[in-house]
Coordinates of C-alpha atoms and ligand atoms in Angstrom, one line a residue:
X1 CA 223.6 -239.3 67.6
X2 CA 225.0 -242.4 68.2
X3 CA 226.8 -245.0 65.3
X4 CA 225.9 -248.6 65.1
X5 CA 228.8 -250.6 65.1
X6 CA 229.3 -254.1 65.0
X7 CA 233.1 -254.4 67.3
X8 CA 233.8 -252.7 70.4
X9 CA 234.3 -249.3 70.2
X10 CA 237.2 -247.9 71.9
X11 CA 237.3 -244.4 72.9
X12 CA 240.8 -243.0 73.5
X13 CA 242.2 -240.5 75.3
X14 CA 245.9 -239.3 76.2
X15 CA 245.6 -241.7 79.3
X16 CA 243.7 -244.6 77.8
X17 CA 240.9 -246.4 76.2
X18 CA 237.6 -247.2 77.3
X19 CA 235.1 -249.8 76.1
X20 CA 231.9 -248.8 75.7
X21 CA 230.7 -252.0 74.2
X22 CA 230.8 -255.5 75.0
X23 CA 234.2 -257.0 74.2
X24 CA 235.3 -258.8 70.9
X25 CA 235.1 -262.9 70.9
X26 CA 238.6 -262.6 69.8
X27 CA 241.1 -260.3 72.4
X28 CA 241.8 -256.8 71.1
X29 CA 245.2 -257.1 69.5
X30 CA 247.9 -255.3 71.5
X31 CA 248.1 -251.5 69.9
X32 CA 251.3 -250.8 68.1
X33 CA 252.7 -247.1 69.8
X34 CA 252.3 -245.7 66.2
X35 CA 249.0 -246.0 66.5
X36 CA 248.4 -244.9 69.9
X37 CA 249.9 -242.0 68.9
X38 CA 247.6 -241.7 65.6
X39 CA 244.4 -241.5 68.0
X40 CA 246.6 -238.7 70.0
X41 CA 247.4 -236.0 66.6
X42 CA 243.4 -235.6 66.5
X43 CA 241.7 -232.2 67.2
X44 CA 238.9 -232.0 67.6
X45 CA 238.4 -235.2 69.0
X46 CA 236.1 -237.6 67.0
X47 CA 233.3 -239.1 68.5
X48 CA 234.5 -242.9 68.4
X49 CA 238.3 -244.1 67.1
X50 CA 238.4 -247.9 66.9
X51 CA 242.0 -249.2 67.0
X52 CA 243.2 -251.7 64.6
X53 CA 246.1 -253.5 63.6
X54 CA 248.6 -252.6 60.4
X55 CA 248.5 -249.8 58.4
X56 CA 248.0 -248.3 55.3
X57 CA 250.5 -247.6 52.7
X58 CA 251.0 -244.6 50.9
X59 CA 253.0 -244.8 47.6
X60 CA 253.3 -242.8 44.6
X61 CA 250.9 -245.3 43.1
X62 CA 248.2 -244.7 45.3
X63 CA 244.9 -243.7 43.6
X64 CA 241.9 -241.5 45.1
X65 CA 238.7 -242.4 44.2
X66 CA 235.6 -240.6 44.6
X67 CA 232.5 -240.6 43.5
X68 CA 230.2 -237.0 42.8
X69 CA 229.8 -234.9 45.6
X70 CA 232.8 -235.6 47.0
X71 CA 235.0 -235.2 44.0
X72 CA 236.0 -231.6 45.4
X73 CA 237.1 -233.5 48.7
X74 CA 239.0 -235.9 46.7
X75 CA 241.3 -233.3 45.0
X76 CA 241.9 -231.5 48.7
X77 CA 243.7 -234.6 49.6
X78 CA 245.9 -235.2 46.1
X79 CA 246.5 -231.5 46.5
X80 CA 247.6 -231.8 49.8
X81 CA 249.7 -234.6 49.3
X82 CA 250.8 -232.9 46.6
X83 CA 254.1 -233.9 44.8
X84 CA 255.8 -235.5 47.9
X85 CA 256.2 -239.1 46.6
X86 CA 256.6 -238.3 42.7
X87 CA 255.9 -236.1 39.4
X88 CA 252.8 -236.1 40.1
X89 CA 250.1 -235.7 42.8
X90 CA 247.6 -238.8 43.5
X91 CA 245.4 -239.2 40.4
X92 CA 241.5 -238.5 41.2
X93 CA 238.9 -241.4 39.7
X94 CA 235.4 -241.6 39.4
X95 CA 234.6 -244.3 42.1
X96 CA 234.6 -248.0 40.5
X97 CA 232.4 -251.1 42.0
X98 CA 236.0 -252.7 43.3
X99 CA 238.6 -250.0 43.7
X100 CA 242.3 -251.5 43.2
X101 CA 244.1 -252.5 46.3
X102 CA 246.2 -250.0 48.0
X103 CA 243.9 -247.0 47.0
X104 CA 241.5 -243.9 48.8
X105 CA 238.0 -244.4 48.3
X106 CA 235.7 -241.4 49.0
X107 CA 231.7 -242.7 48.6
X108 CA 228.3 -241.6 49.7
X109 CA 226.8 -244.0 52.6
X110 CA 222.9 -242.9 53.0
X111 CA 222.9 -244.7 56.8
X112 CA 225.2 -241.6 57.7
X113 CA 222.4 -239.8 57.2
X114 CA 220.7 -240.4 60.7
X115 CA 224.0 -238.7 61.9
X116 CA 223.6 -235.1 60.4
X117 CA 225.2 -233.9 56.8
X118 CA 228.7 -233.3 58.7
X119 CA 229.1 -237.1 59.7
X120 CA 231.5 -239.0 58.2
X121 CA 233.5 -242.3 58.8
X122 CA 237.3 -242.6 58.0
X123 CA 238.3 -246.5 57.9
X124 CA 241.8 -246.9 57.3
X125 CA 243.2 -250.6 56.9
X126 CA 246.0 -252.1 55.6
X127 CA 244.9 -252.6 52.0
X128 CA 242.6 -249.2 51.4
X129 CA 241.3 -246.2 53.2
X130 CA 237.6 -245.3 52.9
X131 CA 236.2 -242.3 53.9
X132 CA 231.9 -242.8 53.8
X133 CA 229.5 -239.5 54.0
X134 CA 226.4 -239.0 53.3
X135 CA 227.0 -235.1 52.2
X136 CA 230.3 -233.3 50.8
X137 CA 230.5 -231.6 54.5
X138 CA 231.3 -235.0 56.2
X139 CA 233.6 -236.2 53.1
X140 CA 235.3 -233.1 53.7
X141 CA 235.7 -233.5 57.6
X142 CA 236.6 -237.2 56.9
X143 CA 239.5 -236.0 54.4
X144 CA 240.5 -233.4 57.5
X145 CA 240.5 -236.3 59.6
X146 CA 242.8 -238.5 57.3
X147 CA 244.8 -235.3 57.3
X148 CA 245.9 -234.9 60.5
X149 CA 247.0 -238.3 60.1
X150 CA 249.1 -238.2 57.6
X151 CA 252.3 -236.6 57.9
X152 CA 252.8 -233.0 59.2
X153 CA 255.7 -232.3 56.8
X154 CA 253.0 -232.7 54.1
X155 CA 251.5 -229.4 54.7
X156 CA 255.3 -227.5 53.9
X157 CA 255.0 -226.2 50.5
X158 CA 257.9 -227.1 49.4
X159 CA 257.2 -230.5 49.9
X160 CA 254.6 -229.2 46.7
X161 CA 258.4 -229.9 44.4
X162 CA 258.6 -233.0 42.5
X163 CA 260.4 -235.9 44.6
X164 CA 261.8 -239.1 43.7
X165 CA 262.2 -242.5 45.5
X166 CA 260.3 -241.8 48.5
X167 CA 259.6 -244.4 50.5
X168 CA 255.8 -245.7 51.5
X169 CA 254.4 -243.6 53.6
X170 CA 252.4 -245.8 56.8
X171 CA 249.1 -244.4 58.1
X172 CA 247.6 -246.5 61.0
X173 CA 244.9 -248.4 60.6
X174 CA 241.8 -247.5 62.4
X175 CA 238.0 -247.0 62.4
X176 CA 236.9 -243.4 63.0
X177 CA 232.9 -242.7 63.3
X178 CA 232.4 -239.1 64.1
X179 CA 230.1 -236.1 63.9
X180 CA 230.1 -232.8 65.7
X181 CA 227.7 -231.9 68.9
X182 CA 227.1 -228.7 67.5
X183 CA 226.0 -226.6 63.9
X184 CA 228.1 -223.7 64.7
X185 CA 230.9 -223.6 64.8
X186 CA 232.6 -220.5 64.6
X187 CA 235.4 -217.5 64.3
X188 CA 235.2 -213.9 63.6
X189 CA 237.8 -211.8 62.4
X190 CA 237.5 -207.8 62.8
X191 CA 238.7 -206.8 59.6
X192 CA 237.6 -202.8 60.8
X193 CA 240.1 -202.3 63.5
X194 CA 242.9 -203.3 61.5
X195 CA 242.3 -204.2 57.7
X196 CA 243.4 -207.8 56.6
X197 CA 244.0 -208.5 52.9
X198 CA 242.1 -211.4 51.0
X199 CA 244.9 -214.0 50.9
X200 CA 245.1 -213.4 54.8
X201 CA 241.6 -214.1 55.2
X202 CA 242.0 -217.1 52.6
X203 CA 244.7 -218.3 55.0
X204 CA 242.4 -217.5 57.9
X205 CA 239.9 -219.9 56.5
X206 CA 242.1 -222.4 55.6
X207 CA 243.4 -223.0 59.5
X208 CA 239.5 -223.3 60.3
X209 CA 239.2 -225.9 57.9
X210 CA 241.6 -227.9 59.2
X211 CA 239.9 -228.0 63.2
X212 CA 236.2 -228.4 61.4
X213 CA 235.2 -225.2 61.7
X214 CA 232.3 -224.2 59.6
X215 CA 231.3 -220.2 60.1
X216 CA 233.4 -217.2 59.4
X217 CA 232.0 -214.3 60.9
X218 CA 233.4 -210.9 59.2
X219 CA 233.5 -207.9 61.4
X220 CA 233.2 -205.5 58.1
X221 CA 232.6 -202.0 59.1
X222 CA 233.1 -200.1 62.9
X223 CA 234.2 -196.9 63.7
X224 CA 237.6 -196.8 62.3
X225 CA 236.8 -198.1 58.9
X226 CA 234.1 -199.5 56.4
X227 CA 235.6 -202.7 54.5
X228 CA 232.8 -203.8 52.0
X229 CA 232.0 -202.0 48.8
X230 CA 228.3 -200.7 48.4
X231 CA 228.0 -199.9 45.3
X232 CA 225.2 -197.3 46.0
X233 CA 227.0 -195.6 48.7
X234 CA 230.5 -195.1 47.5
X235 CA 231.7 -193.0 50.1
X236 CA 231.5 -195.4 52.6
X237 CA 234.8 -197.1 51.7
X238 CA 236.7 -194.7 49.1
X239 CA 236.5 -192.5 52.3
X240 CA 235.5 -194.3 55.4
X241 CA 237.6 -197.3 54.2
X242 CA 240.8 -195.0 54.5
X243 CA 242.1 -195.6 57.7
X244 CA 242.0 -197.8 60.7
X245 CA 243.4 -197.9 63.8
X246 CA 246.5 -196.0 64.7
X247 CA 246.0 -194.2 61.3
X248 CA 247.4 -196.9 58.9
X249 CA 245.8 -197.3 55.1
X250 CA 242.8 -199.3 55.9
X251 CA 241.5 -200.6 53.2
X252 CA 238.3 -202.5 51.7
X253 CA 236.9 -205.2 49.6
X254 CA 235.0 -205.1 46.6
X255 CA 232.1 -206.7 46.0
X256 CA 234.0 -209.3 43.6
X257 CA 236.8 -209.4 46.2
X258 CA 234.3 -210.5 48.6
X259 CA 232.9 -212.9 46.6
X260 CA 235.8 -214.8 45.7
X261 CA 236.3 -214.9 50.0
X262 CA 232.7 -216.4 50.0
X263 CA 233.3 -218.9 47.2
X264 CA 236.7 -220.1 49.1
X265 CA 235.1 -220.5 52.4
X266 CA 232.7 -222.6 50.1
X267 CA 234.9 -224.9 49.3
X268 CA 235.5 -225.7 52.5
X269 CA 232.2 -225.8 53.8
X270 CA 232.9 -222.4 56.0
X271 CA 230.0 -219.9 55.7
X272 CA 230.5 -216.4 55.6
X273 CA 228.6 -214.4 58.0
X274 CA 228.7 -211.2 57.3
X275 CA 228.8 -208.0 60.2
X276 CA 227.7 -204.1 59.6
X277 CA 227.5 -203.5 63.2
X278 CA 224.7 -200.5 64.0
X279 CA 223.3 -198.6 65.3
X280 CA 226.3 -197.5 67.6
X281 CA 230.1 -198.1 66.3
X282 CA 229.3 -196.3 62.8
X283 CA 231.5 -193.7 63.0
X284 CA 233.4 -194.5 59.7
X285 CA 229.4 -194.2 58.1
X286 CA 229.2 -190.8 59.7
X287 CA 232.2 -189.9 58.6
X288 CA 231.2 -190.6 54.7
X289 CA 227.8 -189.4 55.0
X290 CA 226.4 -186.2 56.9
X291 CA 223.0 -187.1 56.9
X292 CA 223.3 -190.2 58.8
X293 CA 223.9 -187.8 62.0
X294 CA 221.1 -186.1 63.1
X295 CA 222.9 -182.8 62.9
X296 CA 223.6 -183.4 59.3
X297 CA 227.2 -182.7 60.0
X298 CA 230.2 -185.4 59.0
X299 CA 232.2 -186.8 61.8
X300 CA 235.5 -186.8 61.6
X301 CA 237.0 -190.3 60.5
X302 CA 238.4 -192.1 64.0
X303 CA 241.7 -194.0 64.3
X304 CA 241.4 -194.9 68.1
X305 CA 240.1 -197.4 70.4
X306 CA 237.2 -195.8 72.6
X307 CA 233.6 -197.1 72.1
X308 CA 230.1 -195.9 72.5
X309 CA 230.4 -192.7 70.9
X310 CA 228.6 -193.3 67.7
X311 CA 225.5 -194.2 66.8
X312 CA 223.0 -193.4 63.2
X313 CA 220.0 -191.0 63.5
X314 CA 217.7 -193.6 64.3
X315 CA 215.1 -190.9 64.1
X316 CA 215.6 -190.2 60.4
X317 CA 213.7 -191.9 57.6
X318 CA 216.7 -191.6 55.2
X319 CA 218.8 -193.7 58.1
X320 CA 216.2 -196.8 57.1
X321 CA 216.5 -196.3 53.2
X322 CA 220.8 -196.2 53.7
X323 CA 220.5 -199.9 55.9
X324 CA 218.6 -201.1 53.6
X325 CA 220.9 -200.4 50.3
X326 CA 223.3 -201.9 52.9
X327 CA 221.4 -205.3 53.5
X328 CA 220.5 -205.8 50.0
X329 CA 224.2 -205.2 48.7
X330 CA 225.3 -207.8 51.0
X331 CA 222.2 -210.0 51.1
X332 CA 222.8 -210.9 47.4
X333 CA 226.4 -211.3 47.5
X334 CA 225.9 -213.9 50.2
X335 CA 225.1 -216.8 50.1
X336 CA 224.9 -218.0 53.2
X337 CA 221.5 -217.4 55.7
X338 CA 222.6 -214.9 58.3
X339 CA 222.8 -211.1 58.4
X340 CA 225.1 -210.0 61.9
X341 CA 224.0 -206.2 62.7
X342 CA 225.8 -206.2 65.4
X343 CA 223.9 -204.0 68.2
X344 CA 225.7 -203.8 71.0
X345 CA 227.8 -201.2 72.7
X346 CA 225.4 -198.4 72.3
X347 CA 225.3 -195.3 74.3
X348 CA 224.0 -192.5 72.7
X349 CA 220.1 -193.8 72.6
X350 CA 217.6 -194.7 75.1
X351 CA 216.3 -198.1 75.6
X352 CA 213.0 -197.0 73.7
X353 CA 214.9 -195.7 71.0
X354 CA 217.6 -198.8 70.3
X355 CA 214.8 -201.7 71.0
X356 CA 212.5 -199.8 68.0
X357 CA 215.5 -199.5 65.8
X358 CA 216.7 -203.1 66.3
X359 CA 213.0 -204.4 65.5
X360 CA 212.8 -202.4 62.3
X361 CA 216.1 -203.8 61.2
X362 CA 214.9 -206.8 61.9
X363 CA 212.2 -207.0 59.4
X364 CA 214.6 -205.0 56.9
X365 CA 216.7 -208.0 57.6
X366 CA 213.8 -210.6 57.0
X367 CA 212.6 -209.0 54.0
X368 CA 216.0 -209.2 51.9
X369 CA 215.6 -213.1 53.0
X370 CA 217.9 -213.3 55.7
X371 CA 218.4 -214.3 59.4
X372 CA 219.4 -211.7 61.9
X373 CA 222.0 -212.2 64.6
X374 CA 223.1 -209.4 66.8
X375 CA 225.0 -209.3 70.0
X376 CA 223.1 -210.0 73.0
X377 CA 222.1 -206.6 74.1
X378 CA 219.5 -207.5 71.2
X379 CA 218.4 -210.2 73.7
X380 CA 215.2 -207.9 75.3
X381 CA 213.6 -206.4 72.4
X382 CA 211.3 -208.7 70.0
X383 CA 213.2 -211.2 68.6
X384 CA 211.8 -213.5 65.9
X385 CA 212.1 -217.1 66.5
X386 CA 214.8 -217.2 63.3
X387 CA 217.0 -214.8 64.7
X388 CA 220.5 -215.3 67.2
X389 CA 221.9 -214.1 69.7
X390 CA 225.5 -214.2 70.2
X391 CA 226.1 -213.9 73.9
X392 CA 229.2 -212.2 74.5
X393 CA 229.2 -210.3 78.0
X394 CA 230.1 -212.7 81.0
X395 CA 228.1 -211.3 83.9
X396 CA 225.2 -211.2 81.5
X397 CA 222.5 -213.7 80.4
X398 CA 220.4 -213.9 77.4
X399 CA 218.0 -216.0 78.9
X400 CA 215.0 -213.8 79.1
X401 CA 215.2 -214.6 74.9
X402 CA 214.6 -217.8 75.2
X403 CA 210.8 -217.8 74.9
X404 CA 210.7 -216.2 72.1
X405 CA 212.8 -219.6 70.5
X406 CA 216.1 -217.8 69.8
X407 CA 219.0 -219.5 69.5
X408 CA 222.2 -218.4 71.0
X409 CA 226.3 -218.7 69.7
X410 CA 228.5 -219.0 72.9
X411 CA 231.0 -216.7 72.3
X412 CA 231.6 -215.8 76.6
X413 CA 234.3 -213.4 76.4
X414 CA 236.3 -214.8 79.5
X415 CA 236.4 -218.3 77.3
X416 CA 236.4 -217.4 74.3
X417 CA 237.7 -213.7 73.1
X418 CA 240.6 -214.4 71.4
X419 CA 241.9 -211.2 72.0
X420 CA 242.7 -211.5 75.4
X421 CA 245.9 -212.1 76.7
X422 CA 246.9 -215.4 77.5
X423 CA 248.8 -214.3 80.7
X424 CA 250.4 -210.9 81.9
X425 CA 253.3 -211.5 79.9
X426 CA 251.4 -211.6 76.5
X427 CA 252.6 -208.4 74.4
X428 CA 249.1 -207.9 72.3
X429 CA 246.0 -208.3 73.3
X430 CA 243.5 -206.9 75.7
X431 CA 242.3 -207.9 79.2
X432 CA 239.4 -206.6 80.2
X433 CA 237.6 -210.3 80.4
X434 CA 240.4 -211.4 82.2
X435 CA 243.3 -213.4 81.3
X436 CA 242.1 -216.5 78.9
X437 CA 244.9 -219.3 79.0
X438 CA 244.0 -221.9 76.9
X439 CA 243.2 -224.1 79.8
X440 CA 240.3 -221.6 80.2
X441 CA 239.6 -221.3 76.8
X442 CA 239.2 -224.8 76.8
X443 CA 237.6 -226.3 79.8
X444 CA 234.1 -225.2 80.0
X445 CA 230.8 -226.6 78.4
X446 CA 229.0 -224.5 76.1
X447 CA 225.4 -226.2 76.4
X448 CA 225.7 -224.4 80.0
X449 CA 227.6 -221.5 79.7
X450 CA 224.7 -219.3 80.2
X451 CA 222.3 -219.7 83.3
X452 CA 218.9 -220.1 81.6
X453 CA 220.0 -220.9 78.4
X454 CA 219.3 -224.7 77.8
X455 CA 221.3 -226.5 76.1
X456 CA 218.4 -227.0 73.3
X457 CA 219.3 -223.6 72.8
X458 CA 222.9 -223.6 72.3
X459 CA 223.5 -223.7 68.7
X460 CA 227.3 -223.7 69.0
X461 CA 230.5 -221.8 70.0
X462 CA 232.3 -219.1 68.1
X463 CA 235.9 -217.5 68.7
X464 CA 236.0 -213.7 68.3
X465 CA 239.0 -211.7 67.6
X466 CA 239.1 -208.2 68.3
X467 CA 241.4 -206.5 66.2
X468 CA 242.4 -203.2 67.8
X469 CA 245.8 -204.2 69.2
X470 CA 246.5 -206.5 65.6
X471 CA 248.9 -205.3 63.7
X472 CA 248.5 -208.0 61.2
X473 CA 248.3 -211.8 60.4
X474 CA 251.2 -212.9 62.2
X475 CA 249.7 -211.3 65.0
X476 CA 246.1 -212.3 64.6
X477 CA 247.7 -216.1 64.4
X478 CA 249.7 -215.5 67.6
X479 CA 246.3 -215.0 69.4
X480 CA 244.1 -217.2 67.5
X481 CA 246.2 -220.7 68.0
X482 CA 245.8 -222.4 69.9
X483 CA 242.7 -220.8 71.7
X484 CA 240.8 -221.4 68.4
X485 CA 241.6 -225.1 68.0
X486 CA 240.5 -225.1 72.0
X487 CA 237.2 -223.7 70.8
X488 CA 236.9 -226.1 67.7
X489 CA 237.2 -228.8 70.1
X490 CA 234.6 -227.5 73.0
X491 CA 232.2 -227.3 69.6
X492 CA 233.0 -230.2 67.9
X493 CA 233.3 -233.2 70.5
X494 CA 231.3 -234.7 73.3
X495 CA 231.4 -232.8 76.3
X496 CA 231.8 -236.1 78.1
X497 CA 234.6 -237.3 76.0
X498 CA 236.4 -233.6 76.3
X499 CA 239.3 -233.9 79.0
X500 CA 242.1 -231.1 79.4
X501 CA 244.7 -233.9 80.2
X502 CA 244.2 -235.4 77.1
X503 CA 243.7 -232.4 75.2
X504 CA 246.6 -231.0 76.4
X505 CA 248.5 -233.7 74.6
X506 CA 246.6 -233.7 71.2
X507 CA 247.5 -229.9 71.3
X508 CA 251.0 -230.7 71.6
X509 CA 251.0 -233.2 69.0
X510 CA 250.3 -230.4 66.4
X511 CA 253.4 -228.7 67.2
X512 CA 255.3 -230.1 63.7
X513 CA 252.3 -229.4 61.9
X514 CA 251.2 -226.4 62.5
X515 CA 255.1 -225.4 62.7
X516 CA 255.1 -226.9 58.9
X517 CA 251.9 -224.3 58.2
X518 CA 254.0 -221.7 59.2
X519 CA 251.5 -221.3 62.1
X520 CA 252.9 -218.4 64.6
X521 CA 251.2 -220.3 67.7
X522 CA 251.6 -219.4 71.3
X523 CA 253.9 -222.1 72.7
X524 CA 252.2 -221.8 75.7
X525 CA 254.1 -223.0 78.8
X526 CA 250.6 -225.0 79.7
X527 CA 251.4 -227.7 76.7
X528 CA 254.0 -229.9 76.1
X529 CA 254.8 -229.0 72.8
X530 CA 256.4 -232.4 70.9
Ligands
ACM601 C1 231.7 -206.8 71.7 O1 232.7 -207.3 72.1 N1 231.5 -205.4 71.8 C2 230.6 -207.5 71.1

């Protein structure tokens, strides 16, 4: 989609700016450096950023104002700028016809709607800032925006104290109009390989929602542990929830647990997708229930890192009634559209045997009113035109799905596993995709990442990360940033518009920010970290 604008836009990179419009009766004026550098702290890039002159200023009088949807938006930014200029954060309004000079207005615009639900645009000027959406999404990716340029030190919780005398704080004025090439956009966590606890998660989700991302793809139950609670099949996580791998504690969610992960992903317009992968890597579901084997005898509960040696009795009747209780549990605990079963890696069954089983999961999956996605060795049974692929092998293609209507999320291990190593010297991480600097992880173009996949087909991009050499979160960050900002950016902005030069030095620019998080980033040698 395309904005209508009535001044030349400007589209700026690292090097420069281009015009894509005819020029302004009156000369541009000459760009103050602090607001070059505003257009350079931006990942993803936005679509358009309009340079202007001045900027805004933020005082401890400044007032938010927002009218219903975007309320929830509103208190994101007085909670992120917290205490830092007084006693007490920026006070939230009900949007009025003529909002006081010097304040943040947050209000719907239906002419965004040509531009999808996740459109926004952020106009900063000296005497207000107005962030225009036509749903909460885009008022939320506009406040994200308006984020990144405000400063970094904002995001240090103890900046959250009360502070006195603070001086205004400038923001540079200029005119973003953005929205993102594609609907998913995407990261998975492997919570069965190594168990991570809610507030990890929670802080998972939170570094998504700063880069845009919108889908959190749970890897909840694999051989070396069962995460969710099923409340009609108890065993699977009192017992196969007990360990993981290496033999630590494991651990699970309950149902409420998981809820509460749902509802906070919510709030910031991430939507939970939820994994039982099957029929192969079900070894913790063996291991709680004999007559899932077709033996009827338990497996013993697995702490290593082999695959392929698992799989249900896809012969049994009982094996059908178990996924089921399994898909319903979850189905009505989320509320998002998508069911992952996973389906890939599987070596104990013939191809007759895992295409029948895949199709009657299917329809189990349809009938408790969701959409299945499944790796892409899913990609030659019969697919419905509702279901994904999520193409994951990189001498593979999915194409023979594509006319049946799937759609398919690029997740091409040699771009975009997160759990490779960056380079030999990495200490975690695996490399049997190769090594993924974040040059690679950056510079490729998902709408042809596939041969035979058209880009029509592409619904987005999602970073996976495998969690069997993860120890924990500071580990799972280490590997995650900044590939995963890399990947926000390949799914967020213009393939056109995507350069590594420039992103290299956006990427850089986040250093005091994501330092401020408490990020623990790869400084990798390939960015010049400011
Ligand atoms: C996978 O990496 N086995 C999907």
């Amino acid at each position: 989609m395309r904005f209508r604008l009535s001044a030349a836009i400007l589209i700026c990179s690292a090097a420069a700016c281009t015009s894509k419009a005819p020029p302004r009766v009156t000369p541009m004026p000459t760009p103050s450096p602090q607001i070059e550098s505003a257009a350079l702290t931006l990942v993803p890039l936005p679509q358009h950023v309009e340079r202007a002159t001045g900027s805004f200023q933020f005082t401890s009088a400044t007032m938010i104002y927002a009218e219903e949807p975007f309320t929830a938006s509103a208190r994101f930014l007085s909670d992120l700028i917290g205490l830092a200029f007084g006693a007490q954060p920026p006070r939230v309004e009900r949007a009025v016809t003529e909002p006081p000079d010097g304040s943040v207005v947050i209000r719907r615009s239906s002419p965004l709607r040509a531009a999808g639900g996740e459109a926004y645009e952020l106009q900063i000027s000296p005497n207000r800032i107005s962030i225009v959406a036509d749903e909460p999404a885009g008022a939320f990716y506009g406040v994200q925006t308006l984020r990144q340029l405000l400063p970094p030190a904002f995001e240090y919780e103890a900046l959250r104290a009360p502070r006195r005398n603070v001086p205004p704080v400038p923001v540079p004025a200029v005119l973003i109009q953005d929205s993102p090439r594609f609907p998913w956009r995407g990261a998975m966590l492997d919570v069965a390989r190594h168990f991570l606890t809610i507030d990890e998660v929670k802080r998972y989700i939170d570094l998504m929602a700063l880069h845009k991302l919108n889908r959190l793809h749970l890897h909840l139950a694999d051989d070396q542990g069962w995460r969710i609670e099923i409340k009609s099949r108890p065993n699977l996580t009192t017992y196969g929830g007990s360990t993981e791998v290496g033999g630590g504690p494991g651990g699970f969610y309950t149902q409420e647990q998981y809820a509460s992960i749902v509802q906070y992903a919510a709030d910031r317009f991430i939507t939970i997708v939820p994994e039982i992968d099957m029929p192969g890597h079900t070894n913790a579901a063996l291991a709680s229930y004999p007559e899932l084997n077709c033996d009827g005898v338990a497996r013993p509960l697995f702490t290593g890192t082999e695959v392929g040696f698992s799989a249900l009795c896809v012969e049994k009747e009982s094996t059908y009634t178990f996924i089921d209780d399994i898909v319903r549990e979850i189905a009505a605990i989320t509320p998002g559209p998508y069911f992952h079963i996973g389906g890939d890696e599987v070596k104990m069954l013939t191809p007759p045997q895992y295409q029948a089983f895949i199709e009657r999961v299917q329809t189990i999956v349809q009938t408790r009113g969701k959409q299945m996605i499944g790796w892409d060795e899913i990609a030659p049974t019969n697919l419905l035109p509702s279901s994904i692929i999520q193409h994951w092998r990189p001498k593979t293609t999915p194409a023979e799905a594509m006319a049946k209507g799937v759609k398919v999320i690029m997740s091409v291990a040699s771009r975009a596993y997160l759990d490779m190593k960056y380079d030999a010297a990495t200490p975690i991480g695996l490399t049997w995709a190769g090594i993924v600097s974040v040059k690679t992880s950056y510079d490729w173009d998902p709408g042809t990442a596939a041969e035979g996949v058209p880009e029509a087909s592409v619904l987005g991009v999602e970073g996976p990360l495998w969690s069997e050499t993860l120890a924990n979160i500071r580990d799972v960050e280490h590997l995650a940033f900044p590939r995963l900002a890399a990947l926000a950016e390949a799914a967020w902005s213009a393939q056109a518009s995507r350069k590594w030069e420039d992103f290299r030095v956006r990427l850089g620019a986040q250093n005091a920010r994501w330092t401020a998080l408490g990020l623990n980033f790869y400084r990798s040698p390939e960015i010049d970290w400011k």
